[in-house]
Short mmCIF file of C-alpha atoms and ligand atoms in Angstrom, two decimals:
data_model
loop_
_atom_site.label_atom_id
_atom_site.label_comp_id
_atom_site.label_asym_id
_atom_site.label_seq_id
_atom_site.Cartn_x
_atom_site.Cartn_y
_atom_site.Cartn_z
CA MET D 1 0.00 0.00 0.00
CA THR D 2 1.32 3.45 -0.78
CA LEU D 3 1.66 6.01 1.98
CA ARG D 4 -1.01 8.71 1.92
CA CYS D 5 -0.21 11.91 3.83
CA ASP D 6 -1.93 15.20 4.52
CA LEU D 7 1.19 17.08 3.47
CA ILE D 8 4.43 16.16 1.73
CA ILE D 9 7.30 18.64 1.44
CA ARG D 10 9.50 17.34 -1.38
CA ASP D 11 13.18 17.70 -2.17
CA ALA D 12 13.94 19.91 0.83
CA THR D 13 17.32 20.56 2.39
CA ILE D 14 16.72 19.45 5.96
CA PHE D 15 18.23 20.92 9.09
CA ASP D 16 16.92 18.37 11.56
CA GLY D 17 17.57 20.28 14.80
CA THR D 18 20.40 18.03 16.07
CA GLY D 19 23.19 20.14 14.59
CA ASN D 20 24.12 17.29 12.21
CA PRO D 21 24.90 18.20 8.59
CA ARG D 22 21.96 19.16 6.37
CA PHE D 23 20.62 16.49 3.99
CA LYS D 24 18.09 16.26 1.17
CA ALA D 25 14.83 14.42 1.75
CA ASP D 26 11.05 14.53 1.58
CA ILE D 27 8.96 15.00 4.71
CA GLY D 28 5.52 13.41 5.12
CA VAL D 29 2.99 14.81 7.61
CA SER D 30 -0.26 13.22 8.75
CA GLY D 31 -2.42 14.94 11.33
CA ASP D 32 -0.16 16.67 13.81
CA ARG D 33 2.89 14.43 13.31
CA ILE D 34 5.76 13.87 10.92
CA VAL D 35 5.21 10.33 9.68
CA ALA D 36 8.16 9.86 7.35
CA VAL D 37 11.45 11.47 6.38
CA GLY D 38 13.27 10.15 3.30
CA ASP D 39 12.47 9.34 -0.31
CA LEU D 40 8.67 9.53 -0.43
CA GLY D 41 8.52 9.21 -4.22
CA ALA D 42 5.78 6.58 -3.98
CA ALA D 43 3.67 8.46 -1.43
CA THR D 44 0.87 10.88 -2.19
CA ALA D 45 -0.67 13.73 -0.22
CA GLU D 46 -3.53 16.18 -0.02
CA ARG D 47 -1.02 18.95 -0.49
CA GLU D 48 2.46 18.78 -1.93
CA VAL D 49 5.08 21.49 -1.57
CA ILE D 50 8.09 21.38 -3.87
CA ALA D 51 10.97 22.75 -1.80
CA THR D 52 13.85 22.39 -4.28
CA GLY D 53 16.63 24.81 -3.27
CA LYS D 54 14.82 25.63 -0.02
CA ALA D 55 15.33 24.39 3.52
CA VAL D 56 13.09 22.93 6.20
CA ALA D 57 13.86 23.10 9.92
CA PRO D 58 11.87 22.21 13.02
CA GLY D 59 9.67 25.17 13.99
CA PHE D 60 11.73 27.55 16.07
CA ILE D 61 11.26 27.62 19.83
CA ASP D 62 11.45 31.12 21.30
CA ALA D 63 13.18 30.41 24.62
CA HIS D 64 12.43 33.79 26.12
CA THR D 65 9.19 35.68 25.57
CA HIS D 66 6.65 37.88 27.26
CA ASP D 67 3.83 36.50 25.12
CA ASP D 68 1.57 35.49 28.05
CA ARG D 69 -1.12 37.83 26.80
CA ALA D 70 -0.26 37.78 23.08
CA VAL D 71 -1.01 34.04 22.85
CA LEU D 72 -4.57 34.84 23.97
CA CYS D 73 -5.13 37.47 21.27
CA GLY D 74 -5.42 35.40 18.09
CA PRO D 75 -3.30 34.93 14.95
CA GLU D 76 -2.60 38.62 14.26
CA CYS D 77 -0.94 39.00 17.66
CA MET D 78 1.47 36.18 16.88
CA LEU D 79 2.34 37.30 13.35
CA CYS D 80 5.59 38.79 14.69
CA LYS D 81 6.61 35.28 15.79
CA MET D 82 5.19 33.03 13.05
CA SER D 83 6.77 35.25 10.40
CA GLN D 84 10.13 34.35 11.96
CA GLY D 85 9.36 30.61 11.80
CA ILE D 86 8.60 30.41 15.52
CA THR D 87 6.09 27.69 16.48
CA THR D 88 6.52 27.53 20.28
CA VAL D 89 6.95 30.37 22.77
CA VAL D 90 8.14 30.16 26.38
CA VAL D 91 6.05 32.64 28.38
CA GLY D 92 6.31 33.89 31.96
CA ASN D 93 9.92 35.08 31.88
CA CYS D 94 11.75 37.60 34.09
CA GLY D 95 9.44 36.97 37.06
CA ILE D 96 6.43 38.22 35.09
CA SER D 97 3.42 35.97 34.36
CA LEU D 98 -0.27 36.67 33.80
CA SER D 99 -1.28 34.01 36.33
CA PRO D 100 -1.87 33.23 39.14
CA VAL D 101 -2.85 36.72 40.25
CA ARG D 102 -5.90 38.91 39.84
CA MET D 103 -5.31 42.65 39.86
CA THR D 104 -7.61 45.59 40.48
CA SER D 105 -5.21 48.49 39.87
CA ARG D 106 -2.43 49.16 37.36
CA PRO D 107 0.34 46.59 37.88
CA ILE D 108 3.65 48.05 39.03
CA PRO D 109 6.56 47.90 36.54
CA PRO D 110 7.73 45.61 35.08
CA LEU D 111 4.49 43.60 35.44
CA ASP D 112 2.81 46.24 33.26
CA LEU D 113 4.87 44.99 30.29
CA LEU D 114 1.97 42.55 29.87
CA GLY D 115 -0.68 45.25 29.97
CA GLU D 116 -2.99 46.88 32.46
CA GLU D 117 -4.88 45.22 35.29
CA SER D 118 -7.77 43.81 33.26
CA TRP D 119 -5.38 41.24 31.74
CA PHE D 120 -4.39 39.87 35.13
CA ALA D 121 -7.62 37.94 35.50
CA PHE D 122 -6.49 34.40 36.23
CA ASP D 123 -6.65 33.21 39.83
CA SER D 124 -4.77 30.06 38.95
CA PHE D 125 -2.57 28.76 36.16
CA GLY D 126 -5.34 26.22 35.57
CA GLU D 127 -7.70 29.05 34.57
CA TYR D 128 -5.09 30.42 32.18
CA ALA D 129 -4.59 26.95 30.68
CA ASP D 130 -8.37 26.55 30.30
CA ARG D 131 -8.56 29.84 28.44
CA LEU D 132 -5.76 28.68 26.10
CA ALA D 133 -7.59 25.40 25.50
CA ARG D 134 -10.92 27.15 24.80
CA ASP D 135 -9.42 29.87 22.66
CA PRO D 136 -6.21 28.38 21.26
CA SER D 137 -3.19 30.30 20.10
CA PRO D 138 -1.74 29.72 16.62
CA VAL D 139 1.56 28.73 18.33
CA ASN D 140 2.42 26.35 21.16
CA THR D 141 2.84 27.81 24.64
CA TYR D 142 5.23 26.58 27.34
CA ALA D 143 4.72 28.41 30.62
CA LEU D 144 6.79 29.59 33.55
CA ILE D 145 5.31 31.13 36.68
CA GLY D 146 6.74 34.53 37.64
CA HIS D 147 8.04 35.32 41.10
CA MET D 148 6.76 38.89 40.89
CA SER D 149 3.22 37.77 40.08
CA LEU D 150 3.34 35.36 43.03
CA ARG D 151 4.70 38.13 45.27
CA VAL D 152 1.98 40.64 44.39
CA GLU D 153 -0.64 38.06 45.32
CA ALA D 154 1.04 36.66 48.45
CA MET D 155 2.14 40.04 49.82
CA ASN D 156 -1.05 41.92 49.01
CA GLY D 157 0.78 44.33 46.75
CA ASP D 158 3.24 45.34 49.50
CA THR D 159 6.29 44.04 47.63
CA GLN D 160 9.07 46.53 48.49
CA ARG D 161 10.44 44.19 51.18
CA ALA D 162 11.42 40.58 51.75
CA ALA D 163 8.51 38.16 52.04
CA SER D 164 7.77 36.67 55.45
CA ASP D 165 8.18 32.91 55.88
CA LYS D 166 4.43 32.58 55.74
CA GLU D 167 4.21 34.55 52.49
CA ALA D 168 7.04 32.55 50.93
CA GLU D 169 5.25 29.35 51.91
CA HIS D 170 2.07 30.66 50.28
CA MET D 171 4.04 31.36 47.08
CA ARG D 172 5.57 27.87 47.17
CA LYS D 173 2.11 26.32 47.39
CA ARG D 174 0.78 28.49 44.56
CA LEU D 175 3.78 27.54 42.42
CA ALA D 176 3.29 23.84 43.22
CA GLU D 177 -0.36 24.14 42.26
CA ALA D 178 0.54 25.82 38.94
CA LEU D 179 3.13 23.13 38.18
CA SER D 180 0.46 20.47 38.78
CA GLN D 181 -1.80 22.29 36.28
CA GLY D 182 0.67 22.29 33.39
CA ALA D 183 3.15 25.08 34.10
CA SER D 184 6.75 23.94 33.73
CA GLY D 185 8.97 26.16 35.84
CA PHE D 186 9.60 29.22 37.95
CA SER D 187 11.11 32.51 36.81
CA THR D 188 12.54 35.43 38.75
CA GLY D 189 13.40 39.01 37.81
CA LEU D 190 15.62 39.91 40.77
CA TYR D 191 17.05 42.86 38.82
CA TYR D 192 13.82 44.85 39.15
CA PRO D 193 13.39 47.15 42.15
CA PRO D 194 10.43 45.42 43.84
CA ASN D 195 12.04 41.98 43.47
CA MET D 196 15.54 43.11 44.47
CA MET D 197 14.16 43.09 48.00
CA ALA D 198 13.77 39.30 47.85
CA PRO D 199 16.80 37.64 49.43
CA THR D 200 18.23 34.40 48.04
CA GLU D 201 16.54 32.49 50.88
CA GLU D 202 13.10 33.69 49.79
CA VAL D 203 13.74 32.52 46.22
CA ILE D 204 14.93 29.13 47.46
CA ALA D 205 11.89 28.76 49.71
CA VAL D 206 9.51 29.37 46.78
CA ALA D 207 11.59 27.40 44.25
CA GLU D 208 11.39 24.39 46.57
CA ALA D 209 8.19 23.51 44.65
CA LEU D 210 10.36 22.69 41.62
CA ARG D 211 12.01 19.73 43.33
CA ALA D 212 9.02 17.37 43.40
CA ALA D 213 7.62 18.62 40.07
CA GLY D 214 10.93 18.40 38.18
CA GLY D 215 10.54 22.04 37.09
CA ILE D 216 13.13 24.41 35.67
CA TYR D 217 14.44 27.59 37.35
CA VAL D 218 14.81 30.56 34.97
CA THR D 219 16.18 33.93 35.99
CA HIS D 220 16.74 37.50 34.93
CA MET D 221 19.57 37.80 37.40
CA ARG D 222 19.95 40.36 40.16
CA ASP D 223 22.89 42.00 38.43
CA GLU D 224 24.11 41.72 34.84
CA ALA D 225 26.72 44.45 35.29
CA ASN D 226 29.50 44.83 37.91
CA ASP D 227 28.26 41.94 40.05
CA VAL D 228 27.39 39.57 37.22
CA LEU D 229 29.68 36.85 38.61
CA LEU D 230 28.03 37.04 42.04
CA SER D 231 24.65 36.82 40.37
CA ILE D 232 25.66 33.71 38.46
CA GLU D 233 26.83 32.17 41.78
CA GLU D 234 23.48 33.04 43.36
CA THR D 235 21.61 31.46 40.43
CA LEU D 236 23.67 28.28 40.65
CA LYS D 237 23.14 28.12 44.40
CA ILE D 238 19.36 28.36 44.01
CA GLY D 239 19.40 25.57 41.43
CA ARG D 240 21.48 23.32 43.67
CA ALA D 241 19.36 24.06 46.75
CA VAL D 242 16.20 22.70 45.11
CA ASN D 243 17.85 20.28 42.68
CA ALA D 244 16.50 22.08 39.62
CA PRO D 245 18.10 22.77 36.23
CA VAL D 246 18.75 26.48 35.76
CA LEU D 247 18.49 28.74 32.74
CA ILE D 248 20.10 32.17 32.88
CA SER D 249 17.94 34.60 30.89
CA HIS D 250 19.31 36.86 28.15
CA HIS D 251 22.90 36.47 29.34
CA LYS D 252 24.89 39.67 28.95
CA CYS D 253 27.61 41.81 30.46
CA SER D 254 25.95 45.16 30.84
CA MET D 255 27.47 48.68 30.86
CA PRO D 256 30.73 49.84 29.24
CA GLU D 257 32.92 49.07 32.28
CA ASN D 258 31.93 45.40 31.96
CA PHE D 259 32.49 45.00 28.22
CA GLY D 260 34.59 41.92 27.53
CA ARG D 261 33.73 40.18 30.77
CA SER D 262 31.80 37.40 29.02
CA VAL D 263 35.19 35.66 28.98
CA GLU D 264 34.89 35.39 32.78
CA THR D 265 31.17 34.64 32.95
CA LEU D 266 31.31 31.86 30.38
CA LYS D 267 34.25 30.27 32.19
CA LEU D 268 32.29 30.28 35.44
CA ILE D 269 29.17 28.82 33.79
CA GLU D 270 31.23 26.18 32.00
CA SER D 271 32.88 24.95 35.17
CA ALA D 272 29.52 24.87 36.96
CA ALA D 273 28.01 22.89 34.08
CA LEU D 274 30.30 20.02 34.97
CA LYS D 275 28.47 19.71 38.29
CA GLN D 276 24.90 20.89 37.72
CA LYS D 277 22.52 21.56 34.82
CA VAL D 278 22.90 25.15 33.62
CA ASP D 279 22.20 26.84 30.29
CA PHE D 280 21.52 30.38 29.09
CA ASP D 281 19.48 32.13 26.45
CA ILE D 282 20.46 35.19 24.44
CA TYR D 283 18.90 37.62 21.96
CA PRO D 284 21.09 38.64 19.00
CA TYR D 285 21.40 42.39 19.63
CA ALA D 286 23.70 44.68 21.61
CA ALA D 287 20.76 46.61 23.10
CA GLY D 288 18.22 45.49 25.68
CA SER D 289 14.68 46.63 26.32
CA THR D 290 12.41 46.84 29.34
CA VAL D 291 10.49 49.43 31.32
CA LEU D 292 11.95 52.92 31.57
CA MET D 293 13.71 53.32 34.94
CA PRO D 294 14.67 57.00 35.46
CA HIS D 295 16.94 56.27 38.45
CA ARG D 296 19.06 53.91 36.37
CA LEU D 297 19.83 56.23 33.45
CA ARG D 298 23.47 56.85 32.57
CA PRO D 299 24.97 59.43 30.22
CA ASP D 300 26.99 56.73 28.41
CA VAL D 301 23.98 54.50 27.63
CA PRO D 302 21.72 55.90 24.86
CA VAL D 303 18.00 55.28 25.43
CA GLN D 304 15.19 55.02 22.88
CA ILE D 305 11.58 55.22 24.09
CA THR D 306 9.32 52.27 23.12
CA TRP D 307 6.05 53.42 24.72
CA SER D 308 4.78 55.96 27.20
CA VAL D 309 1.37 56.19 28.85
CA PRO D 310 1.32 60.02 29.26
CA HIS D 311 3.28 60.72 26.05
CA PRO D 312 2.52 58.05 23.45
CA GLU D 313 3.79 60.41 20.72
CA CYS D 314 7.33 59.96 22.07
CA ALA D 315 7.54 56.25 21.17
CA GLY D 316 10.50 55.67 18.86
CA ARG D 317 12.37 58.85 19.85
CA MET D 318 15.69 59.08 21.66
CA LEU D 319 15.34 60.24 25.26
CA ASP D 320 18.09 62.86 24.82
CA ASP D 321 16.17 64.49 21.96
CA ILE D 322 12.97 64.56 23.96
CA ALA D 323 14.81 66.09 26.94
CA ARG D 324 16.35 68.76 24.70
CA ASP D 325 12.94 69.64 23.21
CA TRP D 326 11.46 69.89 26.69
CA GLY D 327 14.42 71.92 27.99
CA MET D 328 15.15 69.56 30.86
CA GLU D 329 17.61 66.91 32.03
CA PRO D 330 17.08 63.36 30.66
CA LYS D 331 16.18 62.06 34.14
CA ALA D 332 13.42 64.67 34.52
CA ALA D 333 12.15 63.91 31.02
CA ALA D 334 12.14 60.19 31.85
CA GLU D 335 10.12 60.85 34.99
CA ARG D 336 7.58 62.75 32.94
CA LEU D 337 7.37 59.85 30.42
CA THR D 338 6.70 57.05 32.94
CA PRO D 339 5.04 54.62 32.96
CA ALA D 340 7.06 53.93 29.85
CA GLY D 341 9.34 51.44 28.09
CA ALA D 342 12.80 51.84 26.59
CA ILE D 343 15.63 50.33 24.59
CA TYR D 344 19.03 50.58 26.31
CA PHE D 345 22.18 50.46 24.15
CA GLN D 346 24.28 48.90 26.91
CA MET D 347 26.16 45.91 25.47
CA ASP D 348 29.28 45.14 23.51
CA GLU D 349 28.97 43.33 20.17
CA PRO D 350 31.96 40.99 20.80
CA ASP D 351 30.31 39.86 24.07
CA VAL D 352 27.02 39.24 22.24
CA GLN D 353 28.82 37.08 19.68
CA ARG D 354 30.92 35.20 22.24
CA ILE D 355 27.85 34.35 24.31
CA MET D 356 25.73 33.40 21.30
CA ALA D 357 28.41 31.12 19.89
CA HIS D 358 28.92 29.26 23.17
CA ARG D 359 27.65 25.69 23.12
CA LEU D 360 25.33 26.28 26.11
CA GLY D 361 23.57 29.25 24.50
CA ILE D 362 20.04 29.00 23.06
CA ILE D 363 18.11 31.73 21.24
CA GLY D 364 15.25 33.71 22.72
CA SER D 365 13.79 36.96 21.40
CA ASP D 366 12.76 38.66 24.67
CA GLY D 367 10.42 40.60 22.39
CA LEU D 368 7.85 42.86 24.02
CA PRO D 369 4.66 42.40 21.98
CA HIS D 370 2.61 45.24 23.47
CA ASP D 371 5.15 48.02 23.01
CA SER D 372 4.01 50.59 20.47
CA TYR D 373 7.55 50.94 19.07
CA PRO D 374 9.18 47.63 20.04
CA HIS D 375 12.83 46.61 20.07
CA PRO D 376 13.46 44.99 16.64
CA ARG D 377 14.08 41.60 18.32
CA LEU D 378 10.30 41.10 18.52
CA TRP D 379 10.07 40.69 14.72
CA GLY D 380 13.64 39.76 13.81
CA ALA D 381 15.63 37.75 16.36
CA PHE D 382 15.51 34.33 14.72
CA PRO D 383 16.08 35.29 11.05
CA ARG D 384 18.86 37.58 12.31
CA VAL D 385 20.71 34.62 13.82
CA LEU D 386 20.25 32.57 10.64
CA GLY D 387 21.02 35.33 8.15
CA HIS D 388 23.28 37.87 9.77
CA TYR D 389 25.19 35.77 12.29
CA ALA D 390 25.33 32.30 10.71
CA ARG D 391 25.35 32.93 6.94
CA ASP D 392 26.82 36.44 6.63
CA LEU D 393 29.29 36.62 9.54
CA GLY D 394 29.97 32.87 9.78
CA LEU D 395 29.80 33.00 13.59
CA PHE D 396 28.65 29.36 13.44
CA SER D 397 27.16 27.01 10.87
CA MET D 398 23.52 27.21 9.92
CA GLU D 399 23.16 23.70 11.40
CA THR D 400 24.33 25.09 14.75
CA ALA D 401 22.05 28.12 14.43
CA VAL D 402 19.05 25.84 13.86
CA ARG D 403 20.04 23.57 16.77
CA LYS D 404 20.21 26.59 19.13
CA MET D 405 16.64 27.49 18.09
CA THR D 406 15.12 24.01 18.10
CA GLY D 407 16.52 20.70 19.39
CA GLN D 408 18.83 22.13 22.02
CA THR D 409 16.06 24.40 23.28
CA ALA D 410 13.56 21.52 23.46
CA GLU D 411 16.08 19.55 25.52
CA VAL D 412 16.77 22.43 27.91
CA PHE D 413 13.05 22.84 28.59
CA GLY D 414 12.17 19.14 28.48
CA MET D 415 9.72 19.38 25.58
CA THR D 416 8.71 15.97 24.24
CA ASP D 417 8.76 15.28 20.48
CA ARG D 418 9.46 18.87 19.52
CA GLY D 419 12.56 20.57 18.18
CA PHE D 420 13.59 17.79 15.79
CA ILE D 421 12.67 16.57 12.33
CA ARG D 422 12.14 12.82 12.53
CA ALA D 423 9.27 10.38 12.11
CA GLY D 424 7.04 10.58 15.17
CA ALA D 425 7.82 14.17 16.12
CA TYR D 426 5.15 16.87 16.04
CA ALA D 427 4.92 18.60 12.68
CA ASP D 428 6.14 22.01 13.83
CA LEU D 429 8.03 23.09 10.71
CA VAL D 430 9.47 26.11 8.95
CA LEU D 431 10.25 26.36 5.23
CA PHE D 432 12.89 28.98 4.51
CA ASP D 433 15.42 30.10 1.94
CA PRO D 434 18.93 29.79 3.43
CA ALA D 435 20.32 32.11 0.75
CA THR D 436 17.99 35.03 1.48
CA VAL D 437 16.71 34.62 5.02
CA ARG D 438 17.27 37.77 7.05
CA ASP D 439 15.62 40.02 9.62
CA GLY D 440 13.66 42.97 8.25
CA SER D 441 13.15 44.85 11.52
CA THR D 442 15.53 47.58 12.67
CA TYR D 443 15.63 50.25 15.39
CA ASP D 444 14.14 52.61 12.79
CA ALA D 445 11.55 50.21 11.39
CA PRO D 446 10.91 47.71 14.18
CA THR D 447 7.84 45.88 12.89
CA THR D 448 9.01 44.78 9.45
CA VAL D 449 8.42 41.15 8.48
CA ALA D 450 11.48 38.93 7.95
CA GLU D 451 12.63 37.96 4.46
CA GLY D 452 13.08 34.35 3.38
CA ILE D 453 10.71 32.70 5.87
CA ILE D 454 8.31 31.11 3.39
CA GLU D 455 5.84 29.08 5.47
CA THR D 456 5.38 28.00 9.08
CA TRP D 457 3.40 24.95 10.25
CA VAL D 458 2.23 24.33 13.82
CA ASN D 459 1.11 20.78 14.70
CA GLY D 460 0.72 20.05 10.99
CA ARG D 461 -1.37 23.15 10.23
CA SER D 462 -0.16 26.02 8.05
CA ALA D 463 0.01 29.03 10.37
CA TYR D 464 1.88 31.59 8.27
CA VAL D 465 2.59 32.13 4.59
CA TYR D 466 5.00 34.82 3.39
CA GLY D 467 3.11 37.52 1.53
CA ALA D 468 -0.27 36.34 2.81
CA GLY D 469 0.41 36.63 6.54
CA ALA D 470 -1.13 34.67 9.38
CA THR D 471 -3.70 32.05 8.45
CA ALA D 472 -6.83 31.54 10.54
CA GLU D 473 -5.45 28.33 12.10
CA ARG D 474 -5.16 28.09 15.86
CA ALA D 475 -3.37 24.78 16.19
CA GLY D 476 -1.15 25.70 19.14
CA ARG D 477 -1.22 23.74 22.40
CA LEU D 478 0.04 24.01 25.92
CA VAL D 479 3.38 22.21 26.05
CA SER D 480 4.62 21.01 29.42
CA ARG D 481 7.93 19.80 30.73
CA ASN D 482 8.44 16.08 30.13
CA GLY D 483 4.80 15.78 29.06
CA ALA D 484 2.90 15.40 25.82
CU1 CU V 501 12.50 39.18 29.53
ZN1 ZN V 502 14.49 40.01 31.55
#
């Protein structure tokens, strides 16, 4: 009997997600799975795609996102990701998650990166998961629970202090409950003022819930500048204390006086990796983006405004220009702009490349989907790694680039049957042109679609087609650690 598939992609150059050399083959898909990889000359399908001269990779996994709300908003909201070939997003990073907390007034920064209070409407992760099941996203969602969200709930909004033992115990229970309802890990954002007040012991007490559940600990560390080494030690200590794998978020060495120090940080992480599970994610840019923090401005770090509640017209402009127009110091102008978001040009390109090329590094966008003038990483991170860094600069092979966006990422997070092209895996796929793929978004035009990403499939369904945009499919699912 001849094989009959829903979809066959023929004569593709395959990057299978393992980092092994590319090869030519056909891929057969039935339902939500890849059913065959090889010469499918005898097989037939509902739809056939001739991919001669083009490449197919596993759908990219965005290791670091703030898409908690965007995944609830339908296909248009996820166009920025599907147009990069992304099929799975990890939400709940940097201590910020939409659940489990209900809010009645504007969330304090950086929780407001996800929106105003009406979005924080999920008493439990289970309710959030139900909403995703009822009203599916076009991409798969893998969820972390944020320390800051837990703190706001457990401490009744009074978060500018360390939690009491009782409050930490409440957070631990809420985290354990979320992990039992399909969340996969715990994230902290100890860098941010309200969370800075949490001592290591508080984090360990809450993270204790990870031990029994086998969850992952993910952190935007307390300090990515002068004390970056101390912060890495703290992160490793937390992981060891609760026997959890750790993932350092958007690893960087921030501020000019720390440029070049990735040599030290990578050495420290490497030696720790011999004794405990530790990895890091990185976005491929030398500028970061988060909320605007007037007290942290420095004259040697240029700042571009990404949104402002009182002055939306300032989005996209440089803070120095706004301050000059207003006839005031940048700090005073920043205070007038808040609540607001910003891009900070605070990294060194050689550090970015050294960290990205390291074998423990995986790719995450850290894109901020609700910013009116977002950092270009939201629309461009993945094609930028493939085009600019792998093909044009030769920082690593395209096989390695794909591995850092797929198979390696799936392994770090414990995703089952995703991140690889092989029979039996989920049919999360991206068809792209290795000769032309590149990011289209820039600091001047941040929402431009990538070039060379031709089509994206999620669980066997076509989710994005270049030129046509997002399809109406909503085939995404909740993906959990070591689960289906
Ligand atoms: Cu982040
Ligand atoms: Zn962060």
